[in-house]
Short mmCIF file of C-alpha atoms and ligand atoms in Angstrom, two decimals:
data_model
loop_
_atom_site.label_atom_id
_atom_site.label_comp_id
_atom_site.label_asym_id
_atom_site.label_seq_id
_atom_site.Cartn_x
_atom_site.Cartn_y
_atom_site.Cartn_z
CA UNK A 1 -21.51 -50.43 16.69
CA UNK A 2 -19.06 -48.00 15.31
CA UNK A 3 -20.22 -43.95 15.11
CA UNK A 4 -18.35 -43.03 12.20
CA UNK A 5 -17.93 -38.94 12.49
CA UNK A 6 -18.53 -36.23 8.98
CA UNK A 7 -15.15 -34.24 8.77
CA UNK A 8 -16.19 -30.86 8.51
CA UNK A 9 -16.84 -30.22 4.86
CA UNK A 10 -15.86 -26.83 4.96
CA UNK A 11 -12.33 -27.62 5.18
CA UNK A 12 -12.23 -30.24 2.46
CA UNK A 13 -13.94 -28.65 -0.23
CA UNK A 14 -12.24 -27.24 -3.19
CA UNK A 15 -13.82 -24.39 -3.92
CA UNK A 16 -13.75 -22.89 -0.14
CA UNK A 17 -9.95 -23.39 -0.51
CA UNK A 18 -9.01 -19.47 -1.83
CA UNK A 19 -10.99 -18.78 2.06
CA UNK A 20 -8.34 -20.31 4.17
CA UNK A 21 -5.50 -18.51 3.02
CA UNK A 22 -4.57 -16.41 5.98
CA UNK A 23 -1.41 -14.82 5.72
CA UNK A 24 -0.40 -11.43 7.24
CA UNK A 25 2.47 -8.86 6.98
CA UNK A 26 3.57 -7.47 10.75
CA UNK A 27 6.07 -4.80 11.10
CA UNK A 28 7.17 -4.03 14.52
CA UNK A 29 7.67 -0.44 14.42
CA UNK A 30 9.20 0.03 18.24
CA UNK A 31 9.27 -3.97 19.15
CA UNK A 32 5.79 -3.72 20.83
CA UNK A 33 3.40 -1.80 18.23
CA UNK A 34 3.67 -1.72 14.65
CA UNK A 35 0.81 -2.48 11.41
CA UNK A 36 -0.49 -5.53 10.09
CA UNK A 37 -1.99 -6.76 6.47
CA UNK A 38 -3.39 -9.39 5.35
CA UNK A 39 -1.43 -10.55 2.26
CA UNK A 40 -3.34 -11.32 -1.04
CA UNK A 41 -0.31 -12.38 -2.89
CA UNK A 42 3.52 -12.82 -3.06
CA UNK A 43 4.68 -11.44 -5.80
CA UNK A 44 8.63 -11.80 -5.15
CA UNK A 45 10.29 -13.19 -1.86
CA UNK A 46 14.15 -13.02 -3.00
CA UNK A 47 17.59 -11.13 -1.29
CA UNK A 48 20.14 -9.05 -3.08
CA UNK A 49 23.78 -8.48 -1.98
CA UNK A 50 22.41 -6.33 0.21
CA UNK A 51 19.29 -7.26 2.19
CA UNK A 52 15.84 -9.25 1.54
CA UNK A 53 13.37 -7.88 -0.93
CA UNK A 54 9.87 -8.86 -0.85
CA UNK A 55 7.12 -7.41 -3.16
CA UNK A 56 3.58 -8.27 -1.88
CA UNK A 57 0.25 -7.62 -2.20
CA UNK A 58 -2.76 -6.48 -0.12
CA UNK A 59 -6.49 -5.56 -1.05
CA UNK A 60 -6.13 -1.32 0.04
CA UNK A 61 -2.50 -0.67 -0.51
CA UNK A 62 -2.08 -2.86 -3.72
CA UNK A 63 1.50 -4.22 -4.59
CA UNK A 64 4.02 -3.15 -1.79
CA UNK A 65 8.15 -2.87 -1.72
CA UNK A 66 9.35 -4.69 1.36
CA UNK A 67 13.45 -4.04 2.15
CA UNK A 68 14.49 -5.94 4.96
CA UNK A 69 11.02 -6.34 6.35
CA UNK A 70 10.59 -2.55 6.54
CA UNK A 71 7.61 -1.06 3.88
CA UNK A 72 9.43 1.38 1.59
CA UNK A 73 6.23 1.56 -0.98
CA UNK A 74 2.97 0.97 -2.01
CA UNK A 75 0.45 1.22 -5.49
CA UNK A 76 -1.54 3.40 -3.42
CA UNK A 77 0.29 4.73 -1.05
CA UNK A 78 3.21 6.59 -2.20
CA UNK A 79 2.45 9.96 -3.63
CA UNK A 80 2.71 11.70 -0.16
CA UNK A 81 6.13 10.86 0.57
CA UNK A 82 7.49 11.45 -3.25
CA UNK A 83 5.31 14.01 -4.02
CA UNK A 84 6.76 16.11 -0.66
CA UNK A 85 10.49 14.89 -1.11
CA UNK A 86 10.63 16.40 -4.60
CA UNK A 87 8.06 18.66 -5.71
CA UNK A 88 8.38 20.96 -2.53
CA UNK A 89 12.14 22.05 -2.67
CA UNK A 90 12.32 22.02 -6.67
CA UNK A 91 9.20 24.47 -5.95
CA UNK A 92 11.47 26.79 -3.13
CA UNK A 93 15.04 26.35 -5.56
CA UNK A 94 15.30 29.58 -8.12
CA UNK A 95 16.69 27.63 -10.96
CA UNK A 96 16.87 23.96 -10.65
CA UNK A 97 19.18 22.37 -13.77
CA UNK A 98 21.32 18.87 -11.77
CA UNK A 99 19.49 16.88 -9.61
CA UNK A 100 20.75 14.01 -7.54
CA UNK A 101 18.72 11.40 -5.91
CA UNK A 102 20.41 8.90 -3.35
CA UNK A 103 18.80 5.77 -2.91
CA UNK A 104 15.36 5.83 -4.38
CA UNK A 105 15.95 2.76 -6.05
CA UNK A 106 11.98 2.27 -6.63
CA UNK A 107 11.90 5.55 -9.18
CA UNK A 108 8.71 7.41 -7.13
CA UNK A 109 11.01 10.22 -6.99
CA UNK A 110 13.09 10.12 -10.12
CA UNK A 111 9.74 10.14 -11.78
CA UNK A 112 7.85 12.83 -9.73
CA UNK A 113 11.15 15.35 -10.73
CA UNK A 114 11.03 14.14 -14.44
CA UNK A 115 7.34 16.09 -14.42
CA UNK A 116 9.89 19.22 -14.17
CA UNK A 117 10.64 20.58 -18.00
CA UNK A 118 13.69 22.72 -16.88
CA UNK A 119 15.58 20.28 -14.73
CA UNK A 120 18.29 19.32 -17.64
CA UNK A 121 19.53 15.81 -15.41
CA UNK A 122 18.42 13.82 -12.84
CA UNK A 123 20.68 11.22 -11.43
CA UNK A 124 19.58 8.66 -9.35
CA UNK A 125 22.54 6.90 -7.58
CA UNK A 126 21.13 3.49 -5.79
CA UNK A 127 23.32 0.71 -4.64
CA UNK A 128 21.20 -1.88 -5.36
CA UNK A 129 20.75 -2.72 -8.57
CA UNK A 130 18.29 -5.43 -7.84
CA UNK A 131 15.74 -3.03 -5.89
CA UNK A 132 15.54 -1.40 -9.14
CA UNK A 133 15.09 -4.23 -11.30
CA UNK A 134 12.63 -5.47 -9.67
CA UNK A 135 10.44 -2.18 -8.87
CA UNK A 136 10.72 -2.04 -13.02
CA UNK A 137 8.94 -5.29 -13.18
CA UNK A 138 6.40 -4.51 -10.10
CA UNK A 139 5.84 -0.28 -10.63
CA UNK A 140 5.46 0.57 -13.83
CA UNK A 141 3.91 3.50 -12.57
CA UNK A 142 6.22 4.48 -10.27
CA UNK A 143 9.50 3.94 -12.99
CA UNK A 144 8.39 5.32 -15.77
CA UNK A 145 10.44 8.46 -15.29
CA UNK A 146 13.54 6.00 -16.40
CA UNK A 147 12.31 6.37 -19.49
CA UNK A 148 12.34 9.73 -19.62
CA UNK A 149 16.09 10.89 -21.33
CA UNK A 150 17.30 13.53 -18.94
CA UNK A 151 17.09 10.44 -16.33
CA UNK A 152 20.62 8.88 -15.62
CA UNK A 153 21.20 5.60 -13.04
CA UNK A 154 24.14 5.43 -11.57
CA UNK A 155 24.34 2.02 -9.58
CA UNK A 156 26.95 2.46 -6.91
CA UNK A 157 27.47 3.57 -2.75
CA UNK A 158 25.89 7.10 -2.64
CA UNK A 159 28.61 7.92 -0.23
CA UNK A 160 31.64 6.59 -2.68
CA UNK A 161 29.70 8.20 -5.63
CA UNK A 162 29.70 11.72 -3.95
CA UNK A 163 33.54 11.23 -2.99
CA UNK A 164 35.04 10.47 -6.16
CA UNK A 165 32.76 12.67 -8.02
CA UNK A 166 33.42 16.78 -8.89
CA UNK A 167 29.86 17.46 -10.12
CA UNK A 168 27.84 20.12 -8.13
CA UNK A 169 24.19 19.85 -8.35
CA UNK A 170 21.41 22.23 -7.24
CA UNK A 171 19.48 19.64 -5.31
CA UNK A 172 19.97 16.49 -3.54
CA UNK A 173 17.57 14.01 -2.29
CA UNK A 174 18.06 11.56 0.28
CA UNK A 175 15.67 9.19 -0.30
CA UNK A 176 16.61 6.58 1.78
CA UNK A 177 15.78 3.23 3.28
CA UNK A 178 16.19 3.48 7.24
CA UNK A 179 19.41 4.25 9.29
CA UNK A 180 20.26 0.54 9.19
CA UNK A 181 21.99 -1.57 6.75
CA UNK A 182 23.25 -0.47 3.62
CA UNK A 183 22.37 2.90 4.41
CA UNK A 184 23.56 3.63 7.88
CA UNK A 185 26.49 5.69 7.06
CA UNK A 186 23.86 8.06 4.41
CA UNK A 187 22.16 9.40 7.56
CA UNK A 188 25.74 10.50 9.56
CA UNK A 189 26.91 14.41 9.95
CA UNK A 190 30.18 13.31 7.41
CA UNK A 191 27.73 12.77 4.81
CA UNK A 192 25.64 15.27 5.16
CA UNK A 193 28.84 17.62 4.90
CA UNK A 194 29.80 15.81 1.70
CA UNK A 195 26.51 16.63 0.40
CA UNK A 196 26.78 20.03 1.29
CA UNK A 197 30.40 20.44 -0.57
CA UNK A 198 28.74 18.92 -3.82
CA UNK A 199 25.84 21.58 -3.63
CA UNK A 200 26.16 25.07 -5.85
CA UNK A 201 26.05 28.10 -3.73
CA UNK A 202 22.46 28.01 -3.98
CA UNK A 203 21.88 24.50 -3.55
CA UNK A 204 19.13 22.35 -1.51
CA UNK A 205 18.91 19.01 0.20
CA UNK A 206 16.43 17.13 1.12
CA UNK A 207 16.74 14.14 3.41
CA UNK A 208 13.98 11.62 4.68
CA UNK A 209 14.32 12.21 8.53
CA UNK A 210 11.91 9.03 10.18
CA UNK A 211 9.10 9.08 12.41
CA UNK A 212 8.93 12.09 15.08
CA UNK A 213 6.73 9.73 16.49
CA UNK A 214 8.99 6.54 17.33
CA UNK A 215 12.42 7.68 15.94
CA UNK A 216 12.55 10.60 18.64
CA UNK A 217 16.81 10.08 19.21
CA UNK A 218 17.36 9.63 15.38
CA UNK A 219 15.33 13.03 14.80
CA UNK A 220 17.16 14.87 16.94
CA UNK A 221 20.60 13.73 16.24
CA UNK A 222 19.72 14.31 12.78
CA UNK A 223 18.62 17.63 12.97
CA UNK A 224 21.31 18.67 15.43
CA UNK A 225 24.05 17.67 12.67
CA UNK A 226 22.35 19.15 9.76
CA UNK A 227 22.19 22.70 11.73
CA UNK A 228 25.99 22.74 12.03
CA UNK A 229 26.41 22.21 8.43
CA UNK A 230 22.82 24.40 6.90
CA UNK A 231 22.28 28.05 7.22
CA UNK A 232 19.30 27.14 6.84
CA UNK A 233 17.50 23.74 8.13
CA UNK A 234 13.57 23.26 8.54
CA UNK A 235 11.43 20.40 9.06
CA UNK A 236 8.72 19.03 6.99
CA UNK A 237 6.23 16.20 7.15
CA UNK A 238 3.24 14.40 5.52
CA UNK A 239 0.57 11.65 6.17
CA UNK A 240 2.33 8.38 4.50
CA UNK A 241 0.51 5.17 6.33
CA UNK A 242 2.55 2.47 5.19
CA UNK A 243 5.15 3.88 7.52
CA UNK A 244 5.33 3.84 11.53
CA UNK A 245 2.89 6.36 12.85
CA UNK A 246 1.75 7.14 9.65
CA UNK A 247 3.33 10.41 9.96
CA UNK A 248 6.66 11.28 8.34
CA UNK A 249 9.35 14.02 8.38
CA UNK A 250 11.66 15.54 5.61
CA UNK A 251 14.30 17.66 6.27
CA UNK A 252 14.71 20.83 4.04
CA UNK A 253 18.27 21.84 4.28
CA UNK A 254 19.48 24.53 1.81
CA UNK A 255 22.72 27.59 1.85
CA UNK A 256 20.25 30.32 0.82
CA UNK A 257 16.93 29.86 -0.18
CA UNK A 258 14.27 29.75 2.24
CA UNK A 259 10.86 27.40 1.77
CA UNK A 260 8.48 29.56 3.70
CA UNK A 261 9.73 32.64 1.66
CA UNK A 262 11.04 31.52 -1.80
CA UNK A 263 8.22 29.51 -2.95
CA UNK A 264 8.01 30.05 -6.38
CA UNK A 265 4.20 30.35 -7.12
CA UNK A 266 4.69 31.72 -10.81
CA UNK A 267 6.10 28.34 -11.69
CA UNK A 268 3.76 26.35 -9.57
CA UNK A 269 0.53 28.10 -11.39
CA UNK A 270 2.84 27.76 -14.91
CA UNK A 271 3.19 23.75 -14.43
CA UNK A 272 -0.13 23.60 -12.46
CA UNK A 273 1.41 19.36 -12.06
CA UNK A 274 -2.04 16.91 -11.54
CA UNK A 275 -0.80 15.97 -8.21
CA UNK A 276 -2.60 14.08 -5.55
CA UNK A 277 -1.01 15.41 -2.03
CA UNK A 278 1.44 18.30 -2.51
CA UNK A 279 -0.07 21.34 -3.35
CA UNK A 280 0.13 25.30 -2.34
CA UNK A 281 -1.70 25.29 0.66
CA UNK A 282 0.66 22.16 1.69
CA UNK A 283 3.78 23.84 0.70
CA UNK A 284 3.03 25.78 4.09
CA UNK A 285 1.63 23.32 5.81
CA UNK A 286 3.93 20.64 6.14
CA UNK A 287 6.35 23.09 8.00
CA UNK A 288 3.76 23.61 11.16
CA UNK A 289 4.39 21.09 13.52
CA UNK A 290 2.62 20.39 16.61
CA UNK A 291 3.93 20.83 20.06
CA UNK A 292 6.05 17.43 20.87
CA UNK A 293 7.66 18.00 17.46
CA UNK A 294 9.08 21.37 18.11
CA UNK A 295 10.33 19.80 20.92
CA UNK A 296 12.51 17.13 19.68
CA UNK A 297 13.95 19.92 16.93
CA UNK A 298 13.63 23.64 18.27
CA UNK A 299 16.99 23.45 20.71
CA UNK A 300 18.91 20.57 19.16
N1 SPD B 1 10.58 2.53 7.60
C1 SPD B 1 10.41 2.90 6.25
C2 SPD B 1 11.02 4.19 5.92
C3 SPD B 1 11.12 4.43 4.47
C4 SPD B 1 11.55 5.78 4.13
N2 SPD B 1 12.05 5.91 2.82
C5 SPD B 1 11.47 5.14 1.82
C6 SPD B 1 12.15 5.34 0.51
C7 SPD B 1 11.30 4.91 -0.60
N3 SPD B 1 11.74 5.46 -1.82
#
């Protein structure tokens, strides 16, 4: 007599079928550690000239911006790092009229300086045209300041734009990706000194500086170049934890002003911005570092 067996029902019915999707984002941050989310939804798997671009989705973070399998964004986790990039020098600079942002393709930044009435431009200079395409379709939140018409894109090499141009700006962001791929040579001491040579007398950059965490090396060669170019060169960091460690560091590199002295509180009370991270008592803050950080940055 044959014993004919029930498949498991679970597995063939309909309705259960939403249940067994079970697909996860890992980043390795250092190879042998790194953060892990369950994806809801793929929104866009697709590569530009440049690298891969994925836009995905996950229940706490919302709709994410992958580059080359590195998280550069998230619905709800992004006001940290472009809150801190921009609001805290144009804060600290006495009269800021040109701003340039390299990289930044997703517009967080671009739109967090557009909340500035007196900046007359902002340029954002991105090299790949597709990472801002495709942010426009995913963030509306996050590019609206392209609307805005002080707002100019500039789609080219940050590094060839600031060679062949002659404009001087008060303040330049480095909002970049990582110091791989298309911008490696962004994060070198050259650069950095062709930033400086584009910057009025009273100018200030800004440059994402990775994880004191896991990108020890990279901090410290960073911050040992920008201190032969800056008279003045602090660091900076916030909570952002899409990214490795979940803690991040800025470097505030300017000729003459100095953010632990110059903030400019009349204007901050004047604008009084609805902002969700940076704020007065942040301002400060973010320049106290703890212990191992010092380290790394103190005698580089
Ligand atoms: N490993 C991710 C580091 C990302 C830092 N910059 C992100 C730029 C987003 N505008």
């Amino acid at each position: 007599m044959s014993d004919t067996k029930k498949v498991d029902e679970k597995y063939i019915s309909e309705e259960n079928m939403d249940d067994l999707w079970n697909v996860w984002y890992s980043e390795l941050h250092d190879g042998s550690s790194g953060l892990t989310l369950k994806i809801d939804t793929i929104h866009e798997s697709t590569k530009s000239q440049f690298q891969r671009i994925e836009v995905i989705e996950n229940r706490d973070f919302g709709k994410m911006l992958v580059l080359y399998g590195s998280l550069m964004v998230a619905d709800n986790d992004n006001n940290a790092y472009n809150e801190m990039i921009t609001h805290l020098p144009l804060f600290v600079h006495p009269n800021p009229g040109e701003v340039l942002i390299i990289g930044g393709g997703d517009c967080g930044a671009l739109t967090e300086v557009t909340k500035h009435p007196d900046i007359k431009r902002v340029t954002l200079c991105e090299i790949d045209e597709k990472v801002v395409e495709i942010s426009k379709k995913h963030f509306p939140d996050l590019t609206r300041g392209l609307a805005d018409p002080r707002a100019n894109l500039v789609v080219s090499d940050g590094k060839k734009y600031l060679e062949d141009s002659r404009s001087k700006f008060d303040l330049v962001l480095l909002d970049l990706s990582d110091p791989i791929g298309p911008a490696a040579d962004l994060f070198q001491k050259s650069f950095h000194q062709t930033v400086s040579d584009r910057l009025n007398d009273d100018g200030i950059m800004v440059a994402q500086s990775e994880s004191p965490f896991y990108n020890q090396e990279t901090v410290k060669a960073i911050y040992s170049n920008l201190k032969q170019i800056f008279p003045i060169v602090r660091m900076y960091t916030c909570f952002m934890p899409i990214y490795p460690s979940a803690f991040w560091s800025f470097a505030f590199c300017s000729k003459k002003a100095d953010p632990l002295k110059d903030f400019r509180r009349d204007k901050y009370d004047e604008l009084n911005l609805a902002l969700q991270y940076y704020n007065d008592d942040v301002h400060f803050g973010s320049f106290m570092q703890p212990q191992f950080v010092r380290n790394l940055i103190d005698n580089c």
